[in-house]
Short mmCIF file of C-alpha atoms (C1' of nucleotides) in Angstrom, two decimals:
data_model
loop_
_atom_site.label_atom_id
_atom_site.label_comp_id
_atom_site.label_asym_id
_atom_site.label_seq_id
_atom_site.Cartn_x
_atom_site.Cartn_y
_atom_site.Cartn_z
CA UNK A 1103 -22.62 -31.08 -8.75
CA UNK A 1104 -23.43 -27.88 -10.60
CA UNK A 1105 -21.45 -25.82 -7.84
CA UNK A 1106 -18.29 -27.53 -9.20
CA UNK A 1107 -18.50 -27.22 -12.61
CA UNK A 1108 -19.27 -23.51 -12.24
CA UNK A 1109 -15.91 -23.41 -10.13
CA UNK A 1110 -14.20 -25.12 -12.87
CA UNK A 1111 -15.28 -23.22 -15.61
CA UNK A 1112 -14.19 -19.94 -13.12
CA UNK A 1113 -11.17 -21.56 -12.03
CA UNK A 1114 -10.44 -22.20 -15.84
CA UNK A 1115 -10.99 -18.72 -16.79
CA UNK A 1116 -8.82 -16.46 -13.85
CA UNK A 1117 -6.65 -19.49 -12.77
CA UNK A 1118 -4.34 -20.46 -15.38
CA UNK A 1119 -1.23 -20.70 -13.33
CA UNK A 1120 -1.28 -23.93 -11.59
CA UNK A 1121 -4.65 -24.69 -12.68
CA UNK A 1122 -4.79 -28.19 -11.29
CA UNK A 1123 -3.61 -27.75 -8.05
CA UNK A 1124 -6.11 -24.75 -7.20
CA UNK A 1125 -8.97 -26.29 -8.61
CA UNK A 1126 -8.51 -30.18 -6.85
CA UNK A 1127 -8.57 -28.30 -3.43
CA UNK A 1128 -11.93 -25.69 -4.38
CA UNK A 1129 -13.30 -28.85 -5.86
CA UNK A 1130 -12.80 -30.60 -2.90
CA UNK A 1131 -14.10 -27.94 -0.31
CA UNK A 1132 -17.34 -27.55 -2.71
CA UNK A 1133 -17.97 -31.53 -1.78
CA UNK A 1134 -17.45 -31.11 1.17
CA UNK A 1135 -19.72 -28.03 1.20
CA UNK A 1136 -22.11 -29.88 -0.49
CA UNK A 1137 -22.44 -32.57 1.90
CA UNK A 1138 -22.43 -30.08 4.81
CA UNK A 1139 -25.03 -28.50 3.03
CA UNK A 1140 -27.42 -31.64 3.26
CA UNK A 1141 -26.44 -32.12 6.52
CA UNK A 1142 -27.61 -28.72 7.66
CA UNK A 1143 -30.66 -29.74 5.87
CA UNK A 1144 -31.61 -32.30 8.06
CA UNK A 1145 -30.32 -30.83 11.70
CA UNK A 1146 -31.84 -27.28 12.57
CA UNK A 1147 -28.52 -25.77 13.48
CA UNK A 1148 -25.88 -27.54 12.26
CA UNK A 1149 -23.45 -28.44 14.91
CA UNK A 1150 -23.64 -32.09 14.79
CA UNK A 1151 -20.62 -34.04 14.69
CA UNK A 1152 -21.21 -34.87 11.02
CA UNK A 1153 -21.17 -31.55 10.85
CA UNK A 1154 -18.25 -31.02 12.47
CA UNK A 1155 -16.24 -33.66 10.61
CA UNK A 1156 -16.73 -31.82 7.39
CA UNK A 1157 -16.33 -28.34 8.48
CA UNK A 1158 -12.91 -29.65 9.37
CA UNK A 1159 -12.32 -30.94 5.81
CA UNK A 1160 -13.64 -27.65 4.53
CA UNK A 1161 -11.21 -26.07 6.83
CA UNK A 1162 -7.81 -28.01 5.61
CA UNK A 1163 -9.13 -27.96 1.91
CA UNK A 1164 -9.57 -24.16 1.33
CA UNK A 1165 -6.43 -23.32 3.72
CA UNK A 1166 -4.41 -25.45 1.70
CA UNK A 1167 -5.99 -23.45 -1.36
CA UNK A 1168 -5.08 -20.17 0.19
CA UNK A 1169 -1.45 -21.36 1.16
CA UNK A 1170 -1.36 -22.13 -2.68
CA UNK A 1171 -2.69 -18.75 -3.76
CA UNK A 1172 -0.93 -16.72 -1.89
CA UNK A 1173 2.67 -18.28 -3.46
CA UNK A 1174 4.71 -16.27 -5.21
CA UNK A 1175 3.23 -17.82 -8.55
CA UNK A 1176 0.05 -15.82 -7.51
CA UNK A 1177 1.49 -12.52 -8.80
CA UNK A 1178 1.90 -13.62 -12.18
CA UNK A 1179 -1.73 -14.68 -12.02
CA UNK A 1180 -2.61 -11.22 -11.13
CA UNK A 1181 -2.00 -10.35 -14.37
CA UNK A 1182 -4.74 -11.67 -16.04
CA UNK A 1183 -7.18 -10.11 -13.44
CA UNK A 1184 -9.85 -7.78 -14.80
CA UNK A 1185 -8.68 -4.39 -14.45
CA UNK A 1186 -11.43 -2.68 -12.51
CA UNK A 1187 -10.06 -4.16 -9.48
CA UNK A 1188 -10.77 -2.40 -6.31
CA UNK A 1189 -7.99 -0.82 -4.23
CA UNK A 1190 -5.75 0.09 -7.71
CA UNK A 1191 -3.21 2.86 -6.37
CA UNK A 1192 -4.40 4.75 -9.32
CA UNK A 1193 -8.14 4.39 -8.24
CA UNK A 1194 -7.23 5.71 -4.66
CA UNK A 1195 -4.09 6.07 -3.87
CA UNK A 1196 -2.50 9.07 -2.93
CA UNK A 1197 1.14 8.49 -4.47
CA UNK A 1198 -0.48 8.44 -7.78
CA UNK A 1199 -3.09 11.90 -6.49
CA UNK A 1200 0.63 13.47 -5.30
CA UNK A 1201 2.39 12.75 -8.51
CA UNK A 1202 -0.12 14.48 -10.59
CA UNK A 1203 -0.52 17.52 -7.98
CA UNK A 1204 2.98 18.26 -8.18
CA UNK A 1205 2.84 18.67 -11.90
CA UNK A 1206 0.63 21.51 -11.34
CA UNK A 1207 0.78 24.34 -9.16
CA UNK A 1208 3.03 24.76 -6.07
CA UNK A 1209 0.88 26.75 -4.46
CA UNK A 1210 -0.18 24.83 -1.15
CA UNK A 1211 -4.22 26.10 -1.71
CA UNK A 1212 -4.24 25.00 -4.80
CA UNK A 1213 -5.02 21.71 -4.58
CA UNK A 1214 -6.84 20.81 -8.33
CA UNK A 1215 -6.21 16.94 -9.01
CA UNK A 1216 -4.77 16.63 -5.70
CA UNK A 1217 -7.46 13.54 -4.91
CA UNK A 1218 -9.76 12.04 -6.85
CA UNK A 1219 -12.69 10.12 -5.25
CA UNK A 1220 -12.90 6.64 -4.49
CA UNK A 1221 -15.51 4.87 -7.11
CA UNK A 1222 -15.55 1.21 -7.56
CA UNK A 1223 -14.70 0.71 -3.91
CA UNK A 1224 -17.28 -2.19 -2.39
CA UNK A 1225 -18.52 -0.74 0.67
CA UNK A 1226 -21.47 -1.66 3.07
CA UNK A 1227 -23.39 -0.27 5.74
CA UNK A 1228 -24.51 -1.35 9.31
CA UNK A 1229 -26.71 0.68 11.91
CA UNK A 1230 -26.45 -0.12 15.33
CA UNK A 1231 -27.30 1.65 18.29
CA UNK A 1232 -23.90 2.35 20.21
CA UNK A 1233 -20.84 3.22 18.20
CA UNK A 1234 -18.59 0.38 19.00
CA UNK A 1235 -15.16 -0.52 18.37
CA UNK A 1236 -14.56 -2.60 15.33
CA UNK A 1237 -10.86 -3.75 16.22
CA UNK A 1238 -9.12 -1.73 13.33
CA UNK A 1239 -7.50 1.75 14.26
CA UNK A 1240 -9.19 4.77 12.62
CA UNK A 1241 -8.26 8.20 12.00
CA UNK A 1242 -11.38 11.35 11.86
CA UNK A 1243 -10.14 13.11 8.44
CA UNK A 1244 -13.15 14.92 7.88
CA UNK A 1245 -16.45 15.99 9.18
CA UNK A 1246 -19.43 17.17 6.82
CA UNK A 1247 -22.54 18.82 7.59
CA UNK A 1248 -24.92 16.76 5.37
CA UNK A 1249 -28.26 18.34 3.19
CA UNK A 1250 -31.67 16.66 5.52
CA UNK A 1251 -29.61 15.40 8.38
CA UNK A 1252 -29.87 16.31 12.00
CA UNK A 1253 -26.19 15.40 12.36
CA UNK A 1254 -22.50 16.04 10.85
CA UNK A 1255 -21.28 12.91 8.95
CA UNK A 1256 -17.76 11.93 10.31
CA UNK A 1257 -15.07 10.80 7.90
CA UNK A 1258 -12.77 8.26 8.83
CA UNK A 1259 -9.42 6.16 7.31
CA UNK A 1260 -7.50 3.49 8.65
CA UNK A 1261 -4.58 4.98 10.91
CA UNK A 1262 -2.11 2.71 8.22
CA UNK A 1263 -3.51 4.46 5.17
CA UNK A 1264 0.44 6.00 5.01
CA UNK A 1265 2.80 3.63 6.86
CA UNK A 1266 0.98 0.19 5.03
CA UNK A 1267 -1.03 1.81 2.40
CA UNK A 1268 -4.44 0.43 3.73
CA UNK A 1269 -6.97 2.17 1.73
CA UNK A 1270 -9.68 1.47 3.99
CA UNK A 1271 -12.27 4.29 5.26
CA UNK A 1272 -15.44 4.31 6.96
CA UNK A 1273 -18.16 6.95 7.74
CA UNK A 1274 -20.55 7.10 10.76
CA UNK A 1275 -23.55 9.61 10.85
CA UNK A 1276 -25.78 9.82 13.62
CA UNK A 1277 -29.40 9.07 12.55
CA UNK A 1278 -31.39 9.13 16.00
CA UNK A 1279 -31.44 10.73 18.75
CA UNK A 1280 -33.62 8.78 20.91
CA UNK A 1281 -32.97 5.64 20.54
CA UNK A 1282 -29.79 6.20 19.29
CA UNK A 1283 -28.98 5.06 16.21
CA UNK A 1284 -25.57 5.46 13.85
CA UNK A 1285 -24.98 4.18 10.67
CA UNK A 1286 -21.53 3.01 9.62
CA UNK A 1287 -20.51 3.09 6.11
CA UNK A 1288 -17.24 0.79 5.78
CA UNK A 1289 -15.81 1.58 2.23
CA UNK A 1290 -13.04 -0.74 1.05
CA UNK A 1291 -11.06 -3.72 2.71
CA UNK A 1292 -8.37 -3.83 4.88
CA UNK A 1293 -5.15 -4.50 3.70
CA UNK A 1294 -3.08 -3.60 6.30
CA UNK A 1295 -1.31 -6.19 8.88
CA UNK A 1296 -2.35 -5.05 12.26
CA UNK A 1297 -4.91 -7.53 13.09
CA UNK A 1298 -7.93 -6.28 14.56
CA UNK A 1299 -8.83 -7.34 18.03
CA UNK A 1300 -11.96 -9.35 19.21
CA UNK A 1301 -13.85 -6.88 20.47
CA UNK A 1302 -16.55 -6.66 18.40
CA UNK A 1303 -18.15 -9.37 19.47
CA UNK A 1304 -18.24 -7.49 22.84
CA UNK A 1305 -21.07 -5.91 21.65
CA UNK A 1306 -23.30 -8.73 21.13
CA UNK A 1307 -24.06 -11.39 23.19
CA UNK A 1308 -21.86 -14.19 21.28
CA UNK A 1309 -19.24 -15.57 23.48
CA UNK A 1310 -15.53 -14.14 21.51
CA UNK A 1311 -14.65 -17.32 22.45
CA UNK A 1312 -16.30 -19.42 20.70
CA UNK A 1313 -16.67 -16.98 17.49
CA UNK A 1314 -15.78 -18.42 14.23
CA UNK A 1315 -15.82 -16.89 10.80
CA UNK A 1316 -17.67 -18.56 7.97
CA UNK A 1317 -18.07 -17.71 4.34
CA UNK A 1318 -21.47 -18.18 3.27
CA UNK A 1319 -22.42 -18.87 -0.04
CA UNK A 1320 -25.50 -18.30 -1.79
CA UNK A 1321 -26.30 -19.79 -5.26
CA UNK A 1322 -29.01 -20.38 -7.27
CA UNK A 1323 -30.48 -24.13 -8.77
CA UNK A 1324 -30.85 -23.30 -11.46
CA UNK A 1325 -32.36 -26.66 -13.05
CA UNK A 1326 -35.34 -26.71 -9.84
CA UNK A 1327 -34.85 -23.05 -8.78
CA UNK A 1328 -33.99 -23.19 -5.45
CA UNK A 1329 -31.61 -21.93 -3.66
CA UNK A 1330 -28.56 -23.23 -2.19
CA UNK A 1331 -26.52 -22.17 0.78
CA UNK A 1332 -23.30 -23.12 1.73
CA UNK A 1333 -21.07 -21.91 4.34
CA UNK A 1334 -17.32 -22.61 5.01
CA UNK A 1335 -15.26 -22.19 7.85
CA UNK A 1336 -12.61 -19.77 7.72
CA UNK A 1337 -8.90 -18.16 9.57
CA UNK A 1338 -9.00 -14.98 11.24
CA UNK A 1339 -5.43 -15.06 10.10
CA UNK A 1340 -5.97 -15.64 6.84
CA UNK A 1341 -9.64 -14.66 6.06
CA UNK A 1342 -8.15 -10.78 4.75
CA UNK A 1343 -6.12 -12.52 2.54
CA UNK A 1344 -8.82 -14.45 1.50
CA UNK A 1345 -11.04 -11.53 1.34
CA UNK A 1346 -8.94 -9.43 -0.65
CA UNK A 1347 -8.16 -12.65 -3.36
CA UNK A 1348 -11.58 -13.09 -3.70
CA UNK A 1349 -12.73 -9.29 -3.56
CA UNK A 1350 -9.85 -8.63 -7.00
CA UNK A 1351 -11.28 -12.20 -8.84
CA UNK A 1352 -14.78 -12.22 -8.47
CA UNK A 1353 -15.75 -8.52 -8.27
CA UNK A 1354 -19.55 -9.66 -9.03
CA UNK A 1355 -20.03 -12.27 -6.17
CA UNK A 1356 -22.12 -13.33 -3.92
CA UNK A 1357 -20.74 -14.96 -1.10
CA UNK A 1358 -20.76 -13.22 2.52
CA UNK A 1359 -17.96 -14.01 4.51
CA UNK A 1360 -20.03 -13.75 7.92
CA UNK A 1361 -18.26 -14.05 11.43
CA UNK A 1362 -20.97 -16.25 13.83
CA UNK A 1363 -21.43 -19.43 15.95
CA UNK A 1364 -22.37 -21.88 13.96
CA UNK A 1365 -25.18 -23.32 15.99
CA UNK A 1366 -26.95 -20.67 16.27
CA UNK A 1367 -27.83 -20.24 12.59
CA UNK A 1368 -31.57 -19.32 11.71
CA UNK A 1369 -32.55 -20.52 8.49
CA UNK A 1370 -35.28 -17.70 8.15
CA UNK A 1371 -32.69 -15.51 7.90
CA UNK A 1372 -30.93 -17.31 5.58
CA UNK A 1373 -33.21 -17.98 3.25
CA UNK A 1374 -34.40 -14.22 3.38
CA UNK A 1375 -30.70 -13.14 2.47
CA UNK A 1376 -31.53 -15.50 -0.40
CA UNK A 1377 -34.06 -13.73 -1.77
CA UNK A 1378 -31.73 -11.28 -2.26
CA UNK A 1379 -29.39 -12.75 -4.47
CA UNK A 1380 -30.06 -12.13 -8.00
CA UNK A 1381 -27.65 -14.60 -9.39
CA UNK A 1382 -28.80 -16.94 -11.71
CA UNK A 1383 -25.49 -18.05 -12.25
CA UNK A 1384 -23.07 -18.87 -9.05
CA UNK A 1385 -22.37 -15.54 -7.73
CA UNK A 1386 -19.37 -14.86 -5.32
CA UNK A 1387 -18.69 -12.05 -2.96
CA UNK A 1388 -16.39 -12.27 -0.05
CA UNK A 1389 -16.46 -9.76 2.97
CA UNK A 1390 -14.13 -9.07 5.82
CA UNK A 1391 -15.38 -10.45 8.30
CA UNK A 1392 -13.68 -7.68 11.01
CA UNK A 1393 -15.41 -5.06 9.03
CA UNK A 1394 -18.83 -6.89 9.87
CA UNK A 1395 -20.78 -7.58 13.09
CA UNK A 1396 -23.57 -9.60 14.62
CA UNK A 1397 -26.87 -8.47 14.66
CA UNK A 1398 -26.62 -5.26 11.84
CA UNK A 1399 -28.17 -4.91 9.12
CA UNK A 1400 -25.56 -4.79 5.93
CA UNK A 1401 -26.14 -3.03 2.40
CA UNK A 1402 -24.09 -3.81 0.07
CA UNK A 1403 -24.67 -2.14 -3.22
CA UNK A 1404 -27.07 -4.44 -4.82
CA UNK A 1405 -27.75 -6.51 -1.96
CA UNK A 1406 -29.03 -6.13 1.84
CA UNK A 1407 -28.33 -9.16 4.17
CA UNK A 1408 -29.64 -8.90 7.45
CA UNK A 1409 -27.61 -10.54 10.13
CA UNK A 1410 -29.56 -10.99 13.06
CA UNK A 1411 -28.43 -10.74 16.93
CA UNK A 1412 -27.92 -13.51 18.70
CA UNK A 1413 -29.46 -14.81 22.17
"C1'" DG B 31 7.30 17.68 20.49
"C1'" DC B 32 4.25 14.34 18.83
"C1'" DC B 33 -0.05 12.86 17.48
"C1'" DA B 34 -5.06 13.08 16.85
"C1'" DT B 35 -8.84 16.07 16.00
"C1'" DT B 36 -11.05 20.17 14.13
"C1'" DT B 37 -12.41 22.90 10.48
"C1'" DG B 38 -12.48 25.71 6.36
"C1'" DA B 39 -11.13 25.20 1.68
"C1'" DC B 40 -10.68 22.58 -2.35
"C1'" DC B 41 -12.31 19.42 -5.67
"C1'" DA B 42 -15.13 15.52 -8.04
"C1'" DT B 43 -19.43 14.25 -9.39
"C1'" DG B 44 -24.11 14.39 -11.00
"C1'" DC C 1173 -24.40 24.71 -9.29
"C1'" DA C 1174 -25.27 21.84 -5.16
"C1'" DT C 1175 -23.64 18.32 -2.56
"C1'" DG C 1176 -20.48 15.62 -0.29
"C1'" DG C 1177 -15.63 13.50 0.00
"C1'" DT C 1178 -10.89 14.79 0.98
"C1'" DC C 1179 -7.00 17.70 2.15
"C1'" DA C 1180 -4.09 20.07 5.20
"C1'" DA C 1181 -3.19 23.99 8.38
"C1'" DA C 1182 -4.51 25.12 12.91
"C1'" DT C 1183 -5.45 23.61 17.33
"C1'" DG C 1184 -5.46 20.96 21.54
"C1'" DG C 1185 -4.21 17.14 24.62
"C1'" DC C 1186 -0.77 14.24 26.39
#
DNA sequence: GCCATTTGACCATG
DNA sequence: CATGGTCAAATGGC
């Protein structure tokens, strides 16, 4: 299976802490993807009990890789982690902004070096037509009157930016009128602990209670070039973690972590956010899911994946 | 009094 | 220099 030797030659490269370990549980979770994989094939939506059987697999095999991950030996992987990371404290942060502001001028106007912009941040847009309530707790900082737009653009950070550090920020502009219509830009992860609440799948018609999260994961054949889509279960609990692991190793991905039922999967739309991909190798990007909802339209920046509503 | 929002100023970037 | 992202004092609501 191609899909595993690409993991092994990543795992090889980032991994070499406890090599084994990590890469026996991916490998096993990309079997068991692959297999799910042909079974979604075969069944239009993919909630057979075949299906079921392996998701469950998929389910103990990557948790078990997370558990392992997220061990104390995982800091002194870190280390070898490319350094154009996103969320650095000296990217972002304002401890490292502060320290270099109050080498300069006391005056409380003068603020020269006091911030520096966020670059390097992944960040991705939805427009929907009600502002809705994401789960995460979010602070207006700003407000911006914006060159050829009818209305101000509202800045917004994550009300633990100070107490947890949680560098994440979003901004919502209004783009219509009638119909309304706002577009959310969500720039940067979550890393804070307060865990979001279920609300928005309010929004949509999916039943909260039957939500799951899956990671999707696009790749390209690249012996018959077709492409190949795999999607794993995942933990609300654990799927920031997983986001954030995945978001610092594989900063040129191209997997979507995606929050849906699983039944009610259309493979049009799967195979359009295909088309998208421009991986000729195994590409891996991991979003958080509580960030994301059902039936927007996300930009990343290189790559647009619809996500259509459900009925 | 505390906390969130407002708003003008400051600053980075292209 | 224009634009837009962020800061922080002022303001308002509870």
């Amino acid at each position: 299976m191609e899909e595993v030797t690409k993991m092994e030659s990543f795992c090889s490269e980032i991994l070499p802490f406890n090599r084994k370990k990590v890469i026996d549980e991916l490998l096993r979770g990309c079997r068991f993807a692959g297999k799910l994989k042909d079974v979604l094939r075969e069944t239009c939506c993919g909630g057979g009990g075949d299906a079921r059987e392996l998701i469950t697999g998929i389910f103990d095999s990557f948790s078990n890789t997370l558990s392992m991950l997220n061990s104390p030996e995982f800091d002194e992987i870190s280390q070898f982690l490319p350094s154009t990371q996103v969320g650095s404290p000296c990217l972002d942060g304002r401890k490292s902004e502060d320290s270099v502001q109050s080498s300069k001028s006391s005056t409380v106007k003068d603020r020269r070096g006091c911030y520096k912009r966020r670059r390097n941040s992944q960040s991705w847009t939805t427009e929907r037509p009600a502002l809705v309530d994401d789960g995460h707790g979010w602070r207006k900082y700003g407000q911006k009157v914006i060159l050829n737009a009818k209305h101000p653009r509202n800045y917004y950070r994550c009300t633990h930016k100070y107490d947890q550090g949680c560098q994440a920020t979003k901004q919502v502009q209004q783009l219509n009128e009638k119909p309304p219509l706002y577009r959310t830009t969500y720039i940067g992860h979550h890393t804070c602990k307060a865990s979001p609440t279920p609300q928005i799948f309010l929004d949509s018609d999916v039943d909260a209670s039957d939500s799951k999260t899956f990671l999707l994961s696009f790749s390209n054949d690249c012996k018959n070039g077709e492409t190949s889509v795999s999607f794993f279960p995942s933990i609300k609990q654990e799927h920031d973690k997983e986001a954030d692991l995945t978001h610092h190793h594989h900063s040129s991905s191209s997997n979507y972590l995606l929050s849906s039922d699983l039944s009610p999967f259309d493979h049009s739309v799967v195979n359009s956010s295909c088309t998208t991909s421009t991986a000729t190798t195994t590409k891996t990007r991991s979003l958080d899911l509580d960030d994301m909802m059902v039936g927007s339209v996300y930009e990343f920046d290189d790559d647009v994946l619809q996500f259509p509503e459900f009925s």
